[in-house]
Tab-separated table of C-alpha atoms and ligand atoms in Angstrom:
chain	number	residue	atom	x	y	z
A	262	UNK	CA	174.453	81.397	41.641
A	263	UNK	CA	176.381	84.626	40.207
A	264	UNK	CA	174.909	87.727	41.484
A	265	UNK	CA	173.786	90.400	38.867
A	266	UNK	CA	176.315	93.446	38.412
A	267	UNK	CA	175.583	97.043	39.405
A	268	UNK	CA	177.793	99.642	38.172
A	269	UNK	CA	178.242	103.438	38.876
A	270	UNK	CA	180.896	106.143	38.287
A	271	UNK	CA	180.867	109.730	39.653
A	272	UNK	CA	182.976	112.408	38.145
A	273	UNK	CA	185.570	114.293	39.977
A	274	UNK	CA	184.548	117.594	38.340
A	275	UNK	CA	184.153	119.469	41.715
A	276	UNK	CA	183.794	118.799	45.323
A	277	UNK	CA	180.861	116.464	46.022
A	278	UNK	CA	177.222	118.037	46.927
A	279	UNK	CA	174.492	116.563	48.844
A	280	UNK	CA	172.729	116.316	45.379
A	281	UNK	CA	175.370	113.738	44.467
A	282	UNK	CA	174.964	112.084	48.106
A	283	UNK	CA	171.201	111.794	47.857
A	284	UNK	CA	171.034	110.917	44.196
A	285	UNK	CA	173.840	108.307	43.981
A	286	UNK	CA	176.383	107.680	46.836
A	287	UNK	CA	173.759	106.920	49.372
A	288	UNK	CA	172.156	104.257	47.444
A	289	UNK	CA	175.229	102.562	47.104
A	290	UNK	CA	175.943	100.649	50.392
A	291	UNK	CA	172.742	98.965	50.212
A	292	UNK	CA	173.260	97.504	46.878
A	293	UNK	CA	176.430	95.701	48.149
A	294	UNK	CA	174.766	92.500	49.394
A	295	UNK	CA	172.540	91.817	46.430
A	296	UNK	CA	174.740	92.645	43.672
A	297	UNK	CA	178.488	92.560	42.566
A	298	UNK	CA	178.983	96.238	42.723
A	299	UNK	CA	181.544	98.109	40.933
A	300	UNK	CA	181.910	101.944	41.873
A	301	UNK	CA	184.266	104.303	40.330
A	302	UNK	CA	185.677	107.873	39.547
A	303	UNK	CA	184.814	109.129	36.135
A	304	UNK	CA	188.014	111.209	35.600
A	305	UNK	CA	187.942	110.700	31.856
A	306	UNK	CA	184.589	112.225	31.631
A	307	UNK	CA	185.513	115.162	33.830
A	308	UNK	CA	187.941	116.607	31.091
A	309	UNK	CA	185.209	117.259	28.822
A	310	UNK	CA	185.220	120.641	30.680
A	311	UNK	CA	188.582	122.076	31.659
A	312	UNK	CA	190.027	120.958	35.014
A	313	UNK	CA	193.241	122.061	36.976
A	314	UNK	CA	195.383	118.803	37.034
A	315	UNK	CA	196.292	119.319	40.713
A	316	UNK	CA	192.471	119.781	41.707
A	317	UNK	CA	191.755	116.707	39.594
A	318	UNK	CA	194.097	114.582	41.283
A	319	UNK	CA	193.033	115.538	44.681
A	320	UNK	CA	189.470	115.181	43.848
A	321	UNK	CA	189.778	111.896	42.395
A	322	UNK	CA	190.899	110.518	45.796
A	323	UNK	CA	188.249	112.536	47.597
A	324	UNK	CA	185.449	110.907	45.524
A	325	UNK	CA	186.811	107.278	46.420
A	326	UNK	CA	187.087	108.393	50.153
A	327	UNK	CA	183.491	109.646	50.004
A	328	UNK	CA	182.193	106.594	48.543
A	329	UNK	CA	183.743	104.576	51.335
A	330	UNK	CA	182.703	107.166	54.128
A	331	UNK	CA	179.286	106.661	52.606
A	332	UNK	CA	179.451	102.951	53.335
A	333	UNK	CA	180.891	101.315	50.297
A	334	UNK	CA	183.013	98.446	51.513
A	335	UNK	CA	186.187	97.627	49.441
A	336	UNK	CA	186.194	94.145	50.675
A	337	UNK	CA	182.688	93.819	48.872
A	338	UNK	CA	182.670	96.176	46.030
A	339	UNK	CA	185.246	96.966	43.264
A	340	UNK	CA	186.300	100.671	43.925
A	341	UNK	CA	188.367	102.115	41.011
A	342	UNK	CA	189.643	105.067	38.864
A	343	UNK	CA	188.546	104.982	35.291
A	344	UNK	CA	191.545	106.305	33.739
A	345	UNK	CA	193.592	103.480	35.450
A	346	UNK	CA	191.735	100.898	33.235
A	347	UNK	CA	192.620	101.777	29.645
A	348	UNK	CA	190.157	99.370	28.438
A	349	UNK	CA	187.375	102.037	28.728
A	350	UNK	CA	189.200	104.107	25.990
A	351	UNK	CA	189.732	101.121	23.909
A	352	UNK	CA	185.916	100.087	23.762
A	353	UNK	CA	184.771	103.555	23.279
A	354	UNK	CA	186.529	103.704	19.943
A	355	UNK	CA	184.753	100.458	18.744
A	356	UNK	CA	181.390	101.949	20.052
A	357	UNK	CA	182.090	105.185	18.271
A	358	UNK	CA	181.819	103.350	15.039
A	359	UNK	CA	178.339	102.198	15.498
A	360	UNK	CA	176.955	105.311	17.153
A	361	UNK	CA	175.070	107.761	15.083
A	362	UNK	CA	175.908	111.423	15.185
A	363	UNK	CA	172.152	112.254	15.166
A	364	UNK	CA	171.806	110.409	18.345
A	365	UNK	CA	174.361	112.148	20.113
A	366	UNK	CA	173.240	115.518	19.146
A	367	UNK	CA	169.648	114.911	20.737
A	368	UNK	CA	171.318	114.395	24.227
A	369	UNK	CA	169.873	116.994	26.705
A	370	UNK	CA	173.074	117.167	28.631
A	371	UNK	CA	175.051	117.907	25.527
A	372	UNK	CA	172.691	120.705	24.461
A	373	UNK	CA	172.837	122.212	28.044
A	374	UNK	CA	176.645	121.903	28.424
A	375	UNK	CA	177.392	123.212	24.834
A	376	UNK	CA	175.282	126.286	25.514
A	377	UNK	CA	176.948	126.937	28.729
A	378	UNK	CA	180.381	126.618	27.153
A	379	UNK	CA	180.304	127.658	23.590
A	380	UNK	CA	184.035	128.565	23.872
A	381	UNK	CA	184.898	125.078	24.648
A	382	UNK	CA	182.795	123.044	22.456
A	383	UNK	CA	185.124	120.077	22.201
A	384	UNK	CA	184.479	116.599	20.658
A	385	UNK	CA	184.658	114.909	23.897
A	386	UNK	CA	181.567	116.810	25.111
A	387	UNK	CA	179.853	115.265	22.129
A	388	UNK	CA	181.107	111.750	22.292
A	389	UNK	CA	180.785	111.576	26.382
A	390	UNK	CA	177.590	109.317	26.170
A	391	UNK	CA	179.698	106.882	24.232
A	392	UNK	CA	182.322	106.783	26.892
A	393	UNK	CA	179.586	106.262	29.271
A	394	UNK	CA	178.185	103.312	27.318
A	395	UNK	CA	181.635	101.703	27.165
A	396	UNK	CA	182.062	102.230	31.034
A	397	UNK	CA	178.841	100.248	31.569
A	398	UNK	CA	178.979	97.601	28.750
A	399	UNK	CA	182.726	96.767	29.474
A	400	UNK	CA	181.666	94.974	32.692
A	401	UNK	CA	178.554	93.419	31.490
A	402	UNK	CA	176.475	95.524	33.877
A	403	UNK	CA	172.935	94.374	34.695
A	404	UNK	CA	171.918	97.775	36.633
A	405	UNK	CA	173.141	101.124	36.629
A	406	UNK	CA	172.013	103.153	39.872
A	407	UNK	CA	171.944	106.723	38.683
A	408	UNK	CA	169.989	110.012	39.320
A	409	UNK	CA	166.962	110.741	36.857
A	410	UNK	CA	169.298	113.101	34.918
A	411	UNK	CA	171.308	110.213	33.447
A	412	UNK	CA	168.162	108.305	32.146
A	413	UNK	CA	168.716	109.319	28.606
A	414	UNK	CA	172.474	108.393	28.604
A	415	UNK	CA	171.446	105.097	29.707
A	416	UNK	CA	169.021	104.535	26.977
A	417	UNK	CA	171.970	105.204	24.425
A	418	UNK	CA	174.219	102.573	26.206
A	419	UNK	CA	171.235	100.082	25.847
A	420	UNK	CA	170.691	100.936	22.276
A	421	UNK	CA	174.368	100.303	21.459
A	422	UNK	CA	174.550	97.018	23.235
A	423	UNK	CA	171.480	96.035	21.277
A	424	UNK	CA	173.025	97.258	17.900
A	425	UNK	CA	176.273	95.541	18.444
A	426	UNK	CA	174.689	92.331	19.378
A	427	UNK	CA	172.446	92.392	16.496
A	428	UNK	CA	175.491	93.359	14.149
A	429	UNK	CA	177.910	90.939	15.402
A	430	UNK	CA	176.000	88.344	17.626
A	431	UNK	CA	175.344	88.327	21.346
A	432	UNK	CA	178.112	90.081	23.222
A	433	UNK	CA	176.843	92.739	25.812
A	434	UNK	CA	174.433	92.519	28.632
A	435	UNK	CA	171.721	95.190	27.926
A	436	UNK	CA	171.748	97.305	31.195
A	437	UNK	CA	168.727	98.550	33.097
A	438	UNK	CA	168.523	102.104	35.078
A	439	UNK	CA	168.218	101.773	38.863
A	440	UNK	CA	166.654	105.085	39.921
A	441	UNK	CA	166.016	105.926	43.492
A	442	UNK	CA	162.097	105.670	44.164
A	443	UNK	CA	162.317	108.882	46.521
A	444	UNK	CA	163.353	112.254	45.539
A	445	UNK	CA	164.756	112.059	41.867
A	446	UNK	CA	166.661	115.292	41.624
A	447	UNK	CA	168.027	117.967	44.197
A	448	UNK	CA	167.694	121.320	42.765
A	449	UNK	CA	170.129	124.474	42.921
A	450	UNK	CA	169.507	126.498	46.283
A	451	UNK	CA	169.758	129.622	43.920
A	452	UNK	CA	167.521	128.635	41.150
A	453	UNK	CA	165.013	125.854	41.816
A	454	UNK	CA	164.602	125.355	38.072
A	455	UNK	CA	168.031	123.779	37.472
A	456	UNK	CA	169.648	120.873	39.334
A	457	UNK	CA	172.273	121.235	42.017
A	458	UNK	CA	175.650	120.753	40.275
A	459	UNK	CA	179.096	120.594	41.789
A	460	UNK	CA	180.452	122.684	38.888
A	461	UNK	CA	177.886	125.518	39.451
A	462	UNK	CA	180.033	128.727	39.587
A	463	UNK	CA	177.632	130.074	42.436
A	464	UNK	CA	178.924	128.597	45.704
A	465	UNK	CA	175.941	129.305	47.505
A	466	UNK	CA	173.829	127.186	44.880
A	467	UNK	CA	174.892	123.805	46.520
A	468	UNK	CA	175.852	122.377	49.955
A	469	UNK	CA	178.976	120.374	49.732
A	470	UNK	CA	179.458	117.264	51.693
A	471	UNK	CA	182.729	118.926	53.167
A	472	UNK	CA	180.585	122.079	54.462
A	473	UNK	CA	180.932	123.005	58.083
A	474	UNK	CA	177.822	123.400	60.271
A	475	UNK	CA	178.026	127.273	59.969
A	476	UNK	CA	178.452	127.158	56.263
A	477	UNK	CA	175.528	124.829	55.744
A	478	UNK	CA	173.220	127.152	57.895
A	479	UNK	CA	174.336	130.116	56.250
A	480	UNK	CA	173.838	128.528	52.620
A	481	UNK	CA	170.269	127.305	53.662
A	482	UNK	CA	169.368	130.715	54.908
A	483	UNK	CA	170.425	132.380	51.540
A	484	UNK	CA	168.327	129.630	49.722
A	485	UNK	CA	165.762	131.073	47.130
A	486	UNK	CA	162.239	130.734	48.457
A	487	UNK	CA	159.121	132.963	47.508
A	488	UNK	CA	156.953	135.708	49.203
A	489	UNK	CA	154.099	133.661	49.948
A	490	UNK	CA	155.074	133.030	53.525
A	491	UNK	CA	153.370	129.905	54.075
A	492	UNK	CA	155.088	126.209	54.419
A	493	UNK	CA	153.396	124.030	52.032
A	494	UNK	CA	154.603	121.301	49.619
A	495	UNK	CA	153.374	122.735	46.301
A	496	UNK	CA	154.680	123.012	42.850
A	497	UNK	CA	154.063	126.959	42.929
A	498	UNK	CA	156.651	127.169	45.452
A	499	UNK	CA	159.591	125.320	43.815
A	500	UNK	CA	162.396	126.741	46.136
A	501	UNK	CA	160.594	125.773	49.407
A	502	UNK	CA	159.411	122.458	47.716
A	503	UNK	CA	163.426	121.699	46.947
A	504	UNK	CA	164.153	122.576	50.684
A	505	UNK	CA	161.434	120.257	51.906
A	506	UNK	CA	162.703	117.530	49.473
A	507	UNK	CA	166.096	117.814	51.019
A	508	UNK	CA	164.797	117.655	54.517
A	509	UNK	CA	162.915	114.551	53.411
A	510	UNK	CA	165.775	112.884	51.882
A	511	UNK	CA	167.639	113.021	54.749
A	512	UNK	CA	165.120	111.944	57.414
A	513	UNK	CA	163.673	109.364	54.859
A	514	UNK	CA	160.171	110.809	55.455
A	515	UNK	CA	157.496	112.136	53.151
A	516	UNK	CA	158.048	115.828	52.136
A	517	UNK	CA	154.425	116.470	52.719
A	518	UNK	CA	154.770	115.268	56.235
A	519	UNK	CA	157.532	117.722	56.976
A	520	UNK	CA	155.574	120.454	55.483
A	521	UNK	CA	152.727	119.567	58.025
A	522	UNK	CA	155.119	119.734	60.892
A	523	UNK	CA	156.418	122.956	59.876
A	524	UNK	CA	153.033	124.474	58.968
A	525	UNK	CA	152.968	127.067	61.888
A	526	UNK	CA	156.843	128.060	61.436
A	527	UNK	CA	158.380	130.936	59.680
A	528	UNK	CA	160.582	130.370	56.626
A	529	UNK	CA	163.475	131.398	58.762
A	530	UNK	CA	162.555	128.796	61.509
A	531	UNK	CA	162.137	126.065	58.944
A	532	UNK	CA	165.609	126.951	57.124
A	533	UNK	CA	167.517	127.043	60.476
A	534	UNK	CA	165.985	123.548	61.482
A	535	UNK	CA	166.967	122.387	58.069
A	536	UNK	CA	170.539	123.557	58.303
A	537	UNK	CA	171.037	121.873	61.735
A	538	UNK	CA	169.512	118.642	60.434
A	539	UNK	CA	171.897	118.603	57.336
A	540	UNK	CA	174.757	119.278	59.601
A	541	UNK	CA	173.899	116.664	61.937
A	542	UNK	CA	173.118	114.241	59.295
A	543	UNK	CA	176.561	114.690	57.523
A	544	UNK	CA	178.805	114.880	60.714
A	545	UNK	CA	179.234	110.961	61.069
A	546	UNK	CA	180.283	110.645	57.523
A	547	UNK	CA	182.395	113.560	57.635
A	548	UNK	CA	184.427	112.142	60.431
A	549	UNK	CA	184.787	108.726	58.649
A	550	UNK	CA	185.973	110.675	55.334
A	551	UNK	CA	188.762	112.357	57.536
A	552	UNK	CA	189.964	109.290	58.990
A	553	UNK	CA	190.039	107.531	55.183
A	554	UNK	CA	191.886	110.559	53.958
A	555	UNK	CA	194.539	110.472	56.872
A	556	UNK	CA	195.594	107.081	55.657
A	557	UNK	CA	196.630	107.947	52.044
A	558	UNK	CA	198.585	104.894	51.504
A	559	UNK	CA	195.671	102.513	52.423
A	560	UNK	CA	193.460	104.470	50.102
A	561	UNK	CA	195.925	104.322	47.260
A	562	UNK	CA	196.163	100.490	47.749
A	563	UNK	CA	192.434	100.144	47.579
A	564	UNK	CA	192.008	102.042	44.274
A	565	UNK	CA	194.815	100.446	42.607
A	566	UNK	CA	193.687	96.817	43.525
A	567	UNK	CA	190.250	97.934	42.369
A	568	UNK	CA	191.670	98.927	38.887
A	569	UNK	CA	193.303	95.429	38.691
A	570	UNK	CA	190.356	93.569	39.512
A	571	UNK	CA	188.181	95.889	37.117
A	572	UNK	CA	190.868	95.030	34.480
A	573	UNK	CA	190.717	91.475	34.563
A	574	UNK	CA	186.799	91.712	34.347
A	575	UNK	CA	186.918	94.211	31.310
A	576	UNK	CA	189.593	92.316	29.410
A	577	UNK	CA	187.255	89.411	28.716
A	578	UNK	CA	184.627	91.655	27.373
A	579	UNK	CA	187.125	93.642	25.127
A	580	UNK	CA	188.893	90.619	23.654
A	581	UNK	CA	185.269	89.070	22.649
A	582	UNK	CA	184.601	92.495	21.102
A	583	UNK	CA	188.070	92.683	19.218
A	584	UNK	CA	187.483	89.152	17.999
A	585	UNK	CA	183.987	89.863	16.777
A	586	UNK	CA	184.781	93.124	14.834
A	587	UNK	CA	187.714	91.253	13.055
A	588	UNK	CA	191.000	92.458	14.942
A	589	UNK	CA	193.947	89.924	14.872
A	590	UNK	CA	194.111	88.175	18.526
B	222	AQP	N1	171.125	117.423	41.887
B	222	AQP	C1	171.128	116.155	41.839
B	222	AQP	N2	170.204	115.289	42.249
B	222	AQP	C2	170.220	114.044	42.391
B	222	AQP	N3	170.930	113.206	41.908
B	222	AQP	C3	172.351	113.937	41.317
B	222	AQP	N4	173.426	113.552	40.840
B	222	AQP	C4	174.189	114.608	40.240
B	222	AQP	N5	173.343	115.668	40.801
B	222	AQP	C5	172.207	115.427	41.341
B	222	AQP	C6	173.683	112.273	40.723
B	222	AQP	O1	175.204	112.072	41.095
B	222	AQP	C7	175.681	110.985	40.399
B	222	AQP	C8	177.151	111.634	40.124
B	222	AQP	O2	176.974	112.384	39.006
B	222	AQP	P1	178.137	112.785	38.094
B	222	AQP	O3	179.253	113.495	39.015
B	222	AQP	O4	178.758	111.735	37.415
B	222	AQP	O5	177.891	113.924	37.171
B	222	AQP	P2	176.534	114.839	37.184
B	222	AQP	O6	175.322	114.305	37.253
B	222	AQP	O7	176.708	115.887	36.061
B	222	AQP	O8	176.736	115.650	38.440
B	222	AQP	P3	176.873	117.176	38.767
B	222	AQP	O9	177.152	117.218	40.241
B	222	AQP	O10	175.896	117.968	38.188
B	222	AQP	O11	178.287	117.415	38.141
B	222	AQP	P4	178.755	118.390	36.937
B	222	AQP	O12	178.544	119.789	37.722
B	222	AQP	O13	180.257	118.104	36.831
B	222	AQP	O14	178.008	118.227	35.892
B	222	AQP	C9	175.177	110.714	39.150
B	222	AQP	O15	174.332	109.390	39.338
B	222	AQP	C10	173.901	111.623	39.250
B	222	AQP	O16	172.613	111.244	38.744
């Protein structure tokens, strides 16, 4: 029996953080046996905010390497780079024609990012969710493993699939989100009200997958907490709550249990234990990542083959779409 399709992309808009790892990458390997998986780098998405071309090239390869270092096996899953499959942009144009402006203007990520970058309020930032819908629908994806922050965009992909199917006849699978049961969102170390983001201008707001032990310990020591001085898992202590969530995400335990274990410790003691634990947990993956990056030719072979496989799947969907809207074949 044909397996269901799981699909997820990660943007190369900065170096990957532990937020990306906990919310996305870490979930991927376990899906490989139950689903036909496609994982990739959303480089088309990343240029909605300005990128330095050389950095973009470098980070695109890094994201593929981190996916593999996290346990994604290119023999089992398709690993590819979005811009190497032109079908994504082609399907976006067709979907643009059935997307309402009002829907796009209600997207919270657009509202947030447009406030942050008023001087760069480009059209791509506005139509970003349509490209995301095209990514997902192109491969007839059944499930999309994403963090809680992406739920609204996925809802739009579902809407567009249903609208197209209704207008032209059954064409697209309507996708479902696959959101990790545990900790939904990892927050900034400097402001627990906003999510940890790789594009945050403050380097102390996030921990990178590439950070060494000293850097991790230093960043955790500087993380914002509160003046209460007591280790409890409480909404009233959002900074500490986030640190407990990070600890729990790595040890796969309940954050309340971690708070109990450290009930008699000072914040400084807890932070040092957390820093040590993150560094220790990341070390094996960092070693695998270095090995993968050291073999650039093999990495290139993997993502190029991935793009060919993705193309041959997506081509079938796009031909169907073109036929249904009335384009000559
Ligand atoms: N803080 C987070 N906690 C949990 N999950 C997160 N994800 C991102 N940040 C967190 C999940 O990581 C996946 C890849 O995300 P993306 O790169 O496509 O875009 P993003 O969500 O916009 O990630 P960033 O780090 O915040 O990037 P920038 O700064 O460029 O906008 C997604 O599945 C996301 O849910």
